[in-house]
Short mmCIF file of C-alpha atoms in Angstrom, two decimals:
data_model
loop_
_atom_site.label_atom_id
_atom_site.label_comp_id
_atom_site.label_asym_id
_atom_site.label_seq_id
_atom_site.Cartn_x
_atom_site.Cartn_y
_atom_site.Cartn_z
CA MET Y 291 7.40 -5.29 -18.25
CA THR Y 292 5.82 -8.56 -17.42
CA THR Y 293 4.25 -9.03 -13.75
CA ASP Y 294 6.73 -11.57 -13.60
CA GLN Y 295 9.54 -9.83 -13.95
CA LEU Y 296 8.40 -7.62 -11.23
CA GLN Y 297 7.55 -10.47 -9.32
CA ALA Y 298 11.25 -11.88 -9.61
CA TYR Y 299 12.33 -8.38 -8.51
CA LEU Y 300 10.76 -7.90 -5.52
CA ARG Y 301 11.19 -11.15 -4.05
CA GLU Y 302 14.80 -11.26 -4.97
CA VAL Y 303 15.48 -7.89 -3.23
CA HIS Y 304 13.58 -8.23 -0.67
CA PRO Y 305 15.35 -9.84 2.28
CA ARG Y 306 14.68 -13.68 3.29
CA ILE Y 307 11.72 -13.34 6.31
CA ASN Y 308 11.56 -16.13 8.29
CA GLU Y 309 9.57 -18.98 7.59
CA ASP Y 310 10.00 -18.07 3.64
CA GLU Y 311 11.01 -21.90 2.37
CA LEU Y 312 7.77 -23.34 4.15
CA LEU Y 313 5.81 -20.00 2.45
CA GLN Y 314 7.31 -21.90 -0.92
CA GLU Y 315 6.22 -25.55 -0.65
CA MET Y 316 3.23 -23.68 0.47
CA GLU Y 317 3.63 -21.46 -2.62
CA ARG Y 318 4.36 -24.81 -4.98
CA HIS Y 319 1.43 -26.78 -3.34
CA ALA Y 320 -0.86 -23.73 -4.11
CA THR Y 321 -0.24 -24.25 -8.12
CA GLU Y 322 -0.57 -27.30 -8.51
CA HIS Y 323 -4.18 -27.98 -6.85
CA HIS Y 324 -5.18 -24.73 -7.44
CA VAL Y 325 -5.94 -23.54 -4.48
CA PRO Y 326 -6.14 -19.17 -4.38
CA ILE Y 327 -3.83 -17.77 -1.77
CA ILE Y 328 -2.46 -14.24 -1.93
CA ASP Y 329 -0.57 -12.46 -4.30
CA LEU Y 330 3.32 -12.05 -3.20
CA GLU Y 331 2.97 -8.27 -3.30
CA SER Y 332 -0.73 -8.14 -1.38
CA ALA Y 333 1.28 -10.62 1.48
CA ARG Y 334 4.20 -8.17 1.24
CA PHE Y 335 1.72 -4.69 2.37
CA LEU Y 336 -0.47 -6.84 4.49
CA GLN Y 337 3.24 -7.40 6.74
CA GLN Y 338 3.34 -3.71 6.35
CA LEU Y 339 -0.12 -2.90 7.36
CA ILE Y 340 -0.04 -5.06 10.52
CA ALA Y 341 3.64 -4.09 11.31
CA LEU Y 342 2.59 -0.16 10.57
CA LYS Y 343 -0.87 -0.61 13.12
CA GLY Y 344 1.51 -3.22 15.42
CA ALA Y 345 -1.53 -4.92 15.30
CA THR Y 346 -1.70 -8.09 17.33
CA ARG Y 347 -4.95 -9.24 17.07
CA ILE Y 348 -6.13 -10.29 14.29
CA LEU Y 349 -9.52 -11.99 12.41
CA GLU Y 350 -8.68 -13.58 8.73
CA LEU Y 351 -12.10 -14.57 7.53
CA GLY Y 352 -11.04 -17.98 4.64
CA THR Y 353 -8.14 -19.62 5.53
CA ALA Y 354 -7.80 -21.41 2.82
CA ILE Y 355 -4.08 -23.24 3.74
CA GLY Y 356 -3.38 -21.08 5.96
CA TYR Y 357 -0.70 -19.01 3.88
CA SER Y 358 -1.94 -16.06 5.09
CA ALA Y 359 -2.40 -16.45 7.79
CA ILE Y 360 0.95 -17.61 8.58
CA THR Y 361 2.20 -14.28 7.15
CA MET Y 362 0.07 -12.71 9.08
CA ALA Y 363 1.25 -14.14 12.14
CA LEU Y 364 4.43 -13.69 10.88
CA ALA Y 365 4.17 -9.53 10.93
CA SER Y 366 3.74 -9.28 14.40
CA ALA Y 367 6.36 -10.52 17.27
CA ASP Y 368 3.43 -11.75 19.24
CA GLY Y 369 0.01 -11.27 17.33
CA THR Y 370 -2.76 -14.29 17.32
CA VAL Y 371 -4.50 -15.19 14.55
CA THR Y 372 -8.12 -16.34 14.16
CA THR Y 373 -8.94 -17.51 11.42
CA PHE Y 374 -11.88 -19.72 9.72
CA GLU Y 375 -12.49 -21.98 7.10
CA ARG Y 376 -15.44 -24.43 6.07
CA ASP Y 377 -13.89 -26.49 3.09
CA GLU Y 378 -12.72 -30.20 5.02
CA THR Y 379 -9.85 -30.42 2.09
CA ARG Y 380 -8.22 -26.99 3.59
CA ILE Y 381 -8.83 -27.71 6.49
CA ARG Y 382 -6.34 -30.77 6.78
CA ASP Y 383 -4.00 -29.10 4.48
CA ALA Y 384 -3.58 -25.99 6.33
CA ARG Y 385 -3.43 -28.07 9.90
CA THR Y 386 -0.27 -29.88 7.81
CA PHE Y 387 1.28 -26.68 7.74
CA LEU Y 388 0.14 -25.16 10.47
CA GLN Y 389 2.39 -27.96 12.26
CA LYS Y 390 5.28 -26.45 10.19
CA SER Y 391 5.56 -23.08 11.25
CA ALA Y 392 6.39 -21.94 14.31
CA THR Y 393 3.68 -19.57 14.46
CA LYS Y 394 1.18 -22.27 15.28
CA GLU Y 395 0.97 -21.47 18.78
CA ARG Y 396 -0.36 -18.07 17.43
CA ILE Y 397 -3.24 -19.00 14.78
CA GLU Y 398 -6.47 -20.71 15.97
CA LEU Y 399 -8.36 -22.29 13.24
CA ILE Y 400 -12.25 -22.55 13.61
CA GLU Y 401 -13.62 -24.90 11.52
CA GLY Y 402 -17.35 -24.54 9.85
CA ASP Y 403 -18.68 -21.67 8.32
CA ALA Y 404 -17.94 -18.23 9.67
CA PHE Y 405 -21.81 -17.16 9.75
CA GLU Y 406 -22.25 -20.31 12.07
CA ARG Y 407 -19.03 -20.08 14.42
CA ILE Y 408 -19.40 -16.05 15.56
CA GLU Y 409 -20.38 -17.17 18.48
CA GLN Y 410 -16.45 -18.46 19.17
CA LEU Y 411 -14.56 -15.01 18.76
CA GLN Y 412 -14.21 -13.42 22.09
CA GLY Y 413 -13.07 -9.82 22.32
CA SER Y 414 -12.49 -7.28 19.75
CA TYR Y 415 -9.68 -7.00 16.80
CA ASP Y 416 -7.16 -4.70 15.36
CA PHE Y 417 -7.34 -6.10 12.12
CA LEU Y 418 -9.87 -7.72 10.43
CA PHE Y 419 -8.61 -9.89 6.53
CA VAL Y 420 -11.56 -10.78 4.26
CA ASP Y 421 -10.73 -13.18 1.94
CA ALA Y 422 -13.46 -15.78 1.42
CA SER Y 423 -16.55 -16.65 -0.39
CA LYS Y 424 -16.09 -13.04 -2.89
CA GLY Y 425 -20.33 -13.31 -3.48
CA HIS Y 426 -20.76 -12.65 0.04
CA ASN Y 427 -18.69 -9.68 1.43
CA ILE Y 428 -21.52 -7.40 2.18
CA ARG Y 429 -22.33 -9.93 4.59
CA PHE Y 430 -18.78 -10.23 5.83
CA VAL Y 431 -18.37 -6.76 6.56
CA GLU Y 432 -21.37 -6.02 8.15
CA THR Y 433 -21.31 -9.43 10.21
CA PHE Y 434 -17.36 -8.91 11.43
CA SER Y 435 -16.50 -4.79 11.19
CA PRO Y 436 -17.80 -4.78 14.62
CA TYR Y 437 -15.69 -7.09 15.92
CA LEU Y 438 -12.46 -4.54 14.63
CA LYS Y 439 -12.13 -1.29 16.79
CA ARG Y 440 -12.61 1.95 16.46
CA GLY Y 441 -9.11 2.48 14.42
CA GLY Y 442 -8.92 -1.16 13.23
CA LEU Y 443 -7.87 -2.10 9.82
CA MET Y 444 -9.93 -4.11 7.74
CA VAL Y 445 -8.16 -5.39 4.43
CA VAL Y 446 -10.85 -7.30 1.92
CA ASP Y 447 -9.03 -9.01 -0.87
CA ASN Y 448 -9.38 -9.15 -4.92
CA VAL Y 449 -11.44 -6.58 -5.06
CA LEU Y 450 -10.04 -5.78 -8.35
CA PHE Y 451 -10.76 -9.87 -9.59
CA LYS Y 452 -8.35 -9.29 -12.53
CA GLY Y 453 -9.71 -6.35 -13.91
CA TRP Y 454 -13.72 -7.63 -14.40
CA THR Y 455 -14.59 -5.24 -11.72
CA TYR Y 456 -14.44 -2.66 -13.95
CA GLU Y 457 -14.39 -4.57 -17.23
CA PRO Y 458 -17.31 -7.38 -16.48
CA SER Y 459 -17.53 -8.19 -19.72
CA GLU Y 460 -13.77 -9.33 -19.96
CA ALA Y 461 -15.21 -12.00 -17.58
CA PRO Y 462 -15.95 -15.42 -18.62
CA LYS Y 463 -19.38 -15.56 -19.21
CA ARG Y 464 -20.12 -17.62 -15.77
CA LEU Y 465 -17.95 -15.13 -13.72
CA GLN Y 466 -20.24 -11.87 -15.13
CA PRO Y 467 -22.33 -11.90 -12.56
CA LEU Y 468 -19.58 -12.19 -9.43
CA ALA Y 469 -18.11 -9.87 -11.34
CA LYS Y 470 -20.78 -7.43 -11.45
CA LYS Y 471 -21.33 -8.17 -7.83
CA MET Y 472 -17.24 -7.51 -6.32
CA ALA Y 473 -18.27 -3.91 -8.30
CA SER Y 474 -21.11 -2.90 -6.35
CA PHE Y 475 -19.68 -4.45 -2.80
CA ASN Y 476 -16.56 -1.71 -4.12
CA LYS Y 477 -18.71 1.17 -4.92
CA TRP Y 478 -20.97 0.17 -1.25
CA LEU Y 479 -17.67 0.19 0.57
CA LEU Y 480 -15.83 2.92 -0.58
CA LEU Y 481 -19.06 5.20 -0.13
CA HIS Y 482 -19.76 3.23 3.71
CA PRO Y 483 -19.61 6.53 6.31
CA GLN Y 484 -18.29 3.65 8.91
CA PHE Y 485 -15.19 2.97 6.82
CA GLN Y 486 -11.85 5.76 5.51
CA THR Y 487 -11.28 2.88 2.52
CA THR Y 488 -8.85 2.71 -0.56
CA ILE Y 489 -8.91 0.56 -3.36
CA HIS Y 490 -4.87 -0.01 -4.06
CA PRO Y 491 -3.91 -1.53 -7.11
CA ILE Y 492 -1.53 -4.24 -4.85
CA GLY Y 493 -1.64 -7.87 -6.14
CA ASP Y 494 -5.91 -8.64 -7.43
CA GLY Y 495 -6.43 -5.19 -5.81
CA MET Y 496 -7.08 -4.97 -2.31
CA ALA Y 497 -8.74 -2.28 -0.48
CA VAL Y 498 -7.85 -1.34 3.33
CA ALA Y 499 -10.82 0.44 5.08
CA ILE Y 500 -10.07 2.56 8.18
CA LYS Y 501 -12.53 2.16 10.93
CA GLN Y 502 -14.30 5.27 12.11
CA MET H 297 -6.68 -4.14 -19.04
CA THR H 298 -4.57 -1.04 -19.07
CA THR H 299 -3.78 1.46 -16.33
CA ASP H 300 -5.70 4.09 -18.69
CA GLN H 301 -9.10 2.26 -17.43
CA LEU H 302 -8.08 1.24 -13.93
CA GLN H 303 -7.01 4.59 -13.16
CA ALA H 304 -10.77 6.10 -14.95
CA TYR H 305 -11.88 2.98 -12.47
CA LEU H 306 -10.41 4.39 -9.30
CA ARG H 307 -10.88 7.63 -9.78
CA GLU H 308 -14.93 7.00 -10.46
CA VAL H 309 -15.49 4.71 -7.82
CA HIS H 310 -13.17 6.80 -5.10
CA PRO H 311 -15.50 9.73 -3.06
CA ARG H 312 -14.34 13.40 -4.78
CA ILE H 313 -11.75 14.40 -2.05
CA ASN H 314 -11.43 18.13 -0.96
CA GLU H 315 -10.19 19.98 -3.25
CA ASP H 316 -10.26 17.72 -6.16
CA GLU H 317 -10.85 20.50 -8.85
CA LEU H 318 -7.27 21.97 -7.36
CA LEU H 319 -5.87 19.10 -7.62
CA GLN H 320 -7.53 18.03 -11.28
CA GLU H 321 -6.37 21.97 -12.64
CA MET H 322 -2.19 21.13 -11.14
CA GLU H 323 -2.37 17.44 -13.07
CA ARG H 324 -3.16 19.13 -16.31
CA HIS H 325 -0.47 21.83 -15.50
CA ALA H 326 1.66 18.95 -14.92
CA THR H 327 0.95 17.93 -17.97
CA GLU H 328 1.10 20.89 -20.06
CA HIS H 329 4.75 21.74 -18.26
CA HIS H 330 5.92 18.39 -18.42
CA VAL H 331 6.45 18.72 -14.76
CA PRO H 332 6.78 15.00 -12.41
CA ILE H 333 3.89 14.94 -10.05
CA ILE H 334 2.98 11.54 -8.34
CA ASP H 335 0.15 8.75 -9.83
CA LEU H 336 -3.14 8.88 -8.45
CA GLU H 337 -2.73 5.79 -7.45
CA SER H 338 0.33 6.95 -4.75
CA ALA H 339 -1.57 10.36 -3.98
CA ARG H 340 -4.02 7.74 -3.29
CA PHE H 341 -1.44 5.90 -1.10
CA LEU H 342 0.03 8.55 0.74
CA GLN H 343 -2.53 9.81 1.92
CA GLN H 344 -4.03 6.83 3.60
CA LEU H 345 -0.50 6.05 5.17
CA ILE H 346 -1.08 9.48 6.69
CA ALA H 347 -3.95 8.93 8.23
CA LEU H 348 -2.88 5.22 9.18
CA LYS H 349 -0.01 6.54 11.28
CA GLY H 350 -2.03 9.72 11.95
CA ALA H 351 0.87 11.59 11.37
CA THR H 352 0.56 15.05 11.94
CA ARG H 353 4.15 16.55 11.42
CA ILE H 354 5.21 15.67 7.72
CA LEU H 355 8.91 16.29 5.63
CA GLU H 356 9.05 16.55 2.08
CA LEU H 357 11.95 16.27 -0.21
CA GLY H 358 10.90 18.04 -3.56
CA THR H 359 8.03 20.75 -3.28
CA ALA H 360 7.58 20.31 -7.92
CA ILE H 361 4.81 21.99 -8.14
CA GLY H 362 2.89 21.25 -4.79
CA TYR H 363 0.99 18.45 -5.72
CA SER H 364 2.01 16.02 -3.34
CA ALA H 365 2.45 18.98 -0.20
CA ILE H 366 -1.30 19.17 -0.75
CA THR H 367 -2.44 15.47 -0.92
CA MET H 368 -0.73 15.06 2.45
CA ALA H 369 -1.91 18.15 4.14
CA LEU H 370 -5.37 17.01 3.21
CA ALA H 371 -4.80 13.64 4.58
CA SER H 372 -4.23 14.98 8.05
CA ALA H 373 -7.01 17.66 9.57
CA ASP H 374 -4.13 19.60 11.53
CA GLY H 375 -0.81 18.21 10.23
CA THR H 376 1.58 20.54 8.65
CA VAL H 377 4.18 19.75 5.93
CA THR H 378 7.45 21.51 5.75
CA THR H 379 9.12 20.62 2.08
CA PHE H 380 11.97 21.71 -0.07
CA GLU H 381 12.52 22.54 -3.51
CA ARG H 382 15.24 24.38 -5.51
CA ASP H 383 14.06 24.84 -8.70
CA GLU H 384 12.56 28.46 -9.33
CA THR H 385 9.90 28.24 -11.94
CA ARG H 386 8.77 25.24 -9.70
CA ILE H 387 8.91 27.62 -6.70
CA ARG H 388 6.96 29.97 -8.24
CA ASP H 389 4.20 27.85 -9.88
CA ALA H 390 3.77 26.14 -6.63
CA ARG H 391 3.01 29.55 -4.36
CA THR H 392 0.56 30.16 -6.57
CA PHE H 393 -1.19 26.98 -6.79
CA LEU H 394 -0.64 26.94 -2.80
CA GLN H 395 -2.45 30.07 -2.48
CA LYS H 396 -5.58 28.54 -3.95
CA SER H 397 -5.87 25.66 -1.40
CA ALA H 398 -7.51 25.74 2.29
CA THR H 399 -4.15 24.09 3.39
CA LYS H 400 -1.81 26.52 2.51
CA GLU H 401 -1.26 27.87 6.48
CA ARG H 402 -0.63 24.10 7.35
CA ILE H 403 2.21 24.17 4.27
CA GLU H 404 5.98 25.82 4.82
CA LEU H 405 7.86 25.87 1.28
CA ILE H 406 11.48 26.55 1.78
CA GLU H 407 13.43 27.75 -1.31
CA GLY H 408 16.66 26.28 -1.95
CA ASP H 409 18.99 22.98 -1.78
CA ALA H 410 17.57 20.89 1.03
CA PHE H 411 20.94 20.05 1.87
CA GLU H 412 22.27 23.67 2.56
CA ARG H 413 18.98 24.80 3.71
CA ILE H 414 18.68 21.84 6.34
CA GLU H 415 19.04 23.86 9.24
CA GLN H 416 15.69 25.62 8.94
CA LEU H 417 14.25 22.31 10.28
CA GLN H 418 12.72 21.87 13.39
CA GLY H 419 11.78 18.86 15.44
CA SER H 420 11.56 16.34 14.47
CA TYR H 421 8.65 14.83 11.80
CA ASP H 422 6.28 11.33 11.77
CA PHE H 423 6.79 11.67 8.04
CA LEU H 424 9.01 12.03 5.45
CA PHE H 425 8.30 11.83 1.27
CA VAL H 426 11.32 11.71 -0.39
CA ASP H 427 10.59 12.90 -4.66
CA ALA H 428 13.54 14.64 -4.85
CA SER H 429 16.74 14.35 -7.44
CA LYS H 430 16.42 10.46 -7.52
CA GLY H 431 20.49 10.11 -8.09
CA HIS H 432 20.87 11.51 -4.87
CA ASN H 433 19.00 9.11 -2.80
CA ILE H 434 21.20 7.42 -0.29
CA ARG H 435 22.55 10.73 0.42
CA PHE H 436 19.20 12.65 1.14
CA VAL H 437 17.73 9.81 3.56
CA GLU H 438 21.82 9.70 5.34
CA THR H 439 20.73 13.44 5.48
CA PHE H 440 17.17 13.84 6.50
CA SER H 441 15.75 10.55 8.08
CA PRO H 442 18.10 11.75 11.66
CA TYR H 443 14.63 13.76 12.21
CA LEU H 444 12.02 11.37 11.27
CA LYS H 445 10.70 9.81 14.74
CA ARG H 446 11.18 6.32 15.54
CA GLY H 447 8.66 4.31 14.40
CA GLY H 448 7.99 6.65 11.51
CA LEU H 449 7.32 6.44 8.51
CA MET H 450 9.50 7.09 5.35
CA VAL H 451 8.21 6.92 1.71
CA VAL H 452 10.44 7.06 -1.15
CA ASP H 453 8.50 7.09 -4.47
CA ASN H 454 9.67 5.95 -8.36
CA VAL H 455 11.71 3.39 -6.98
CA LEU H 456 10.49 1.07 -9.97
CA PHE H 457 11.20 3.99 -12.30
CA LYS H 458 9.43 2.43 -14.92
CA GLY H 459 11.03 -0.82 -14.19
CA TRP H 460 14.33 0.08 -15.59
CA THR H 461 15.19 -0.59 -12.13
CA TYR H 462 15.02 -4.28 -13.05
CA GLU H 463 15.77 -3.54 -16.85
CA PRO H 464 17.36 -1.37 -16.87
CA SER H 465 19.34 -2.34 -20.27
CA GLU H 466 15.49 -1.11 -21.45
CA ALA H 467 16.13 2.50 -20.04
CA PRO H 468 16.66 5.01 -23.02
CA LYS H 469 20.85 4.80 -23.33
CA ARG H 470 21.32 7.86 -21.53
CA LEU H 471 19.31 6.92 -18.49
CA GLN H 472 21.20 3.85 -17.53
CA PRO H 473 23.46 5.05 -15.14
CA LEU H 474 20.73 6.34 -13.50
CA ALA H 475 18.88 3.24 -13.91
CA LYS H 476 20.97 1.27 -12.14
CA LYS H 477 21.88 3.81 -9.40
CA MET H 478 18.47 4.09 -8.71
CA ALA H 479 18.49 0.06 -8.17
CA SER H 480 21.80 0.32 -6.02
CA PHE H 481 19.44 2.63 -4.11
CA ASN H 482 16.73 -0.14 -3.50
CA LYS H 483 19.00 -2.71 -2.22
CA TRP H 484 20.72 -0.08 -0.04
CA LEU H 485 17.24 0.36 1.66
CA LEU H 486 16.43 -2.57 1.58
CA LEU H 487 19.06 -4.26 3.93
CA HIS H 488 19.63 -0.85 6.51
CA PRO H 489 19.10 -2.27 9.51
CA GLN H 490 17.43 1.06 10.47
CA PHE H 491 14.50 1.05 8.65
CA GLN H 492 12.25 -2.09 7.91
CA THR H 493 11.40 -1.70 3.93
CA THR H 494 8.63 -2.72 1.39
CA ILE H 495 8.71 -1.80 -1.51
CA HIS H 496 4.97 -1.55 -3.52
CA PRO H 497 4.39 -1.83 -6.83
CA ILE H 498 2.07 1.08 -6.68
CA GLY H 499 2.22 4.16 -9.02
CA ASP H 500 6.15 3.95 -10.07
CA GLY H 501 7.04 1.71 -7.63
CA MET H 502 6.71 2.92 -3.29
CA ALA H 503 9.69 2.14 -0.99
CA VAL H 504 7.60 2.10 2.05
CA ALA H 505 10.09 1.70 6.02
CA ILE H 506 9.89 2.51 9.07
CA LYS H 507 11.97 3.29 11.19
CA GLN H 508 13.07 1.13 13.75
#
């Protein structure tokens, strides 16, 4: 069985969701322009976690082209997503795609480095999705998790990093330092007393942490 | 990357949980006696779903040796698990293992066919785990989901059936009819209007359905 077969099966059997066509257009754009977006399995997982928690205040670090922001906004009838992006090309592309989405009024894109623009945040959040520069995950969690409510959910994407977090020697040489850093992040998060964390082998690995 | 490497990594990095030694003893028993028990990844997923929902009234169809019942009871400080098993050898083994668990007072094992012993159920449940005779999943869901509260979670295990639900021709000949039946069940559940269902590629495939 290949992942492609599995992906095709899961796509076939799940009912089409709202804006499936827009999301497919964004998937093609991402492939063509080598923009990393979340896997379909990860998208479904995020949507179900949001539905399960009834999360309506969602914070995202790393908009990219807005695929995950739209995905998360679609999972909640009236939820809002606040999302940070610092790359100018991605901001431009994200704005183009967001304009096509019925969720656009519910997504606030903050331009710039999340650490520098943190004063833009207001109030606390039910759900925090960390999907930005992988080498800074500890700092992202330390800086932004105080904005998460107790009992709120934090999800960190790509924590298995194609398996390189547990087999860093199989990573291309230039990525080995990052793979090791991400492995350290995983151990740090799993032992962090403020979170009850599980790494799920979904997509590229998703850590789901419940804030205590 | 093999699943074994991934399993070893995930076991290594997650903190040891209560009764990890008992669960490992049960895993060895299951391997030796060819008793199907849930995968480690599935166990972690179940535990986190229970924690996320704050589920305290848990119903299980298919105790086997009690591995998933203990796993689920451990995920909640004061939750109770009601679980059905009809096989006499498994009932005996489950009772032996349950005796060794601190959760034993919180687990009620009902002996016999779940359909015939349904009158034993009292009240409604937050969480329903379906892990019994795979060919009867539609009947299980139709019969037992009325006992699930609105907003409650139903989890059905093994819905990918080693990938044979989407590639039934790759299954051993004698299992092909079952693989097809399980594929039909998946489509039926995913389109069922009373549930908001997602199939997650965790373990042998887990369908998670939120009751509307």
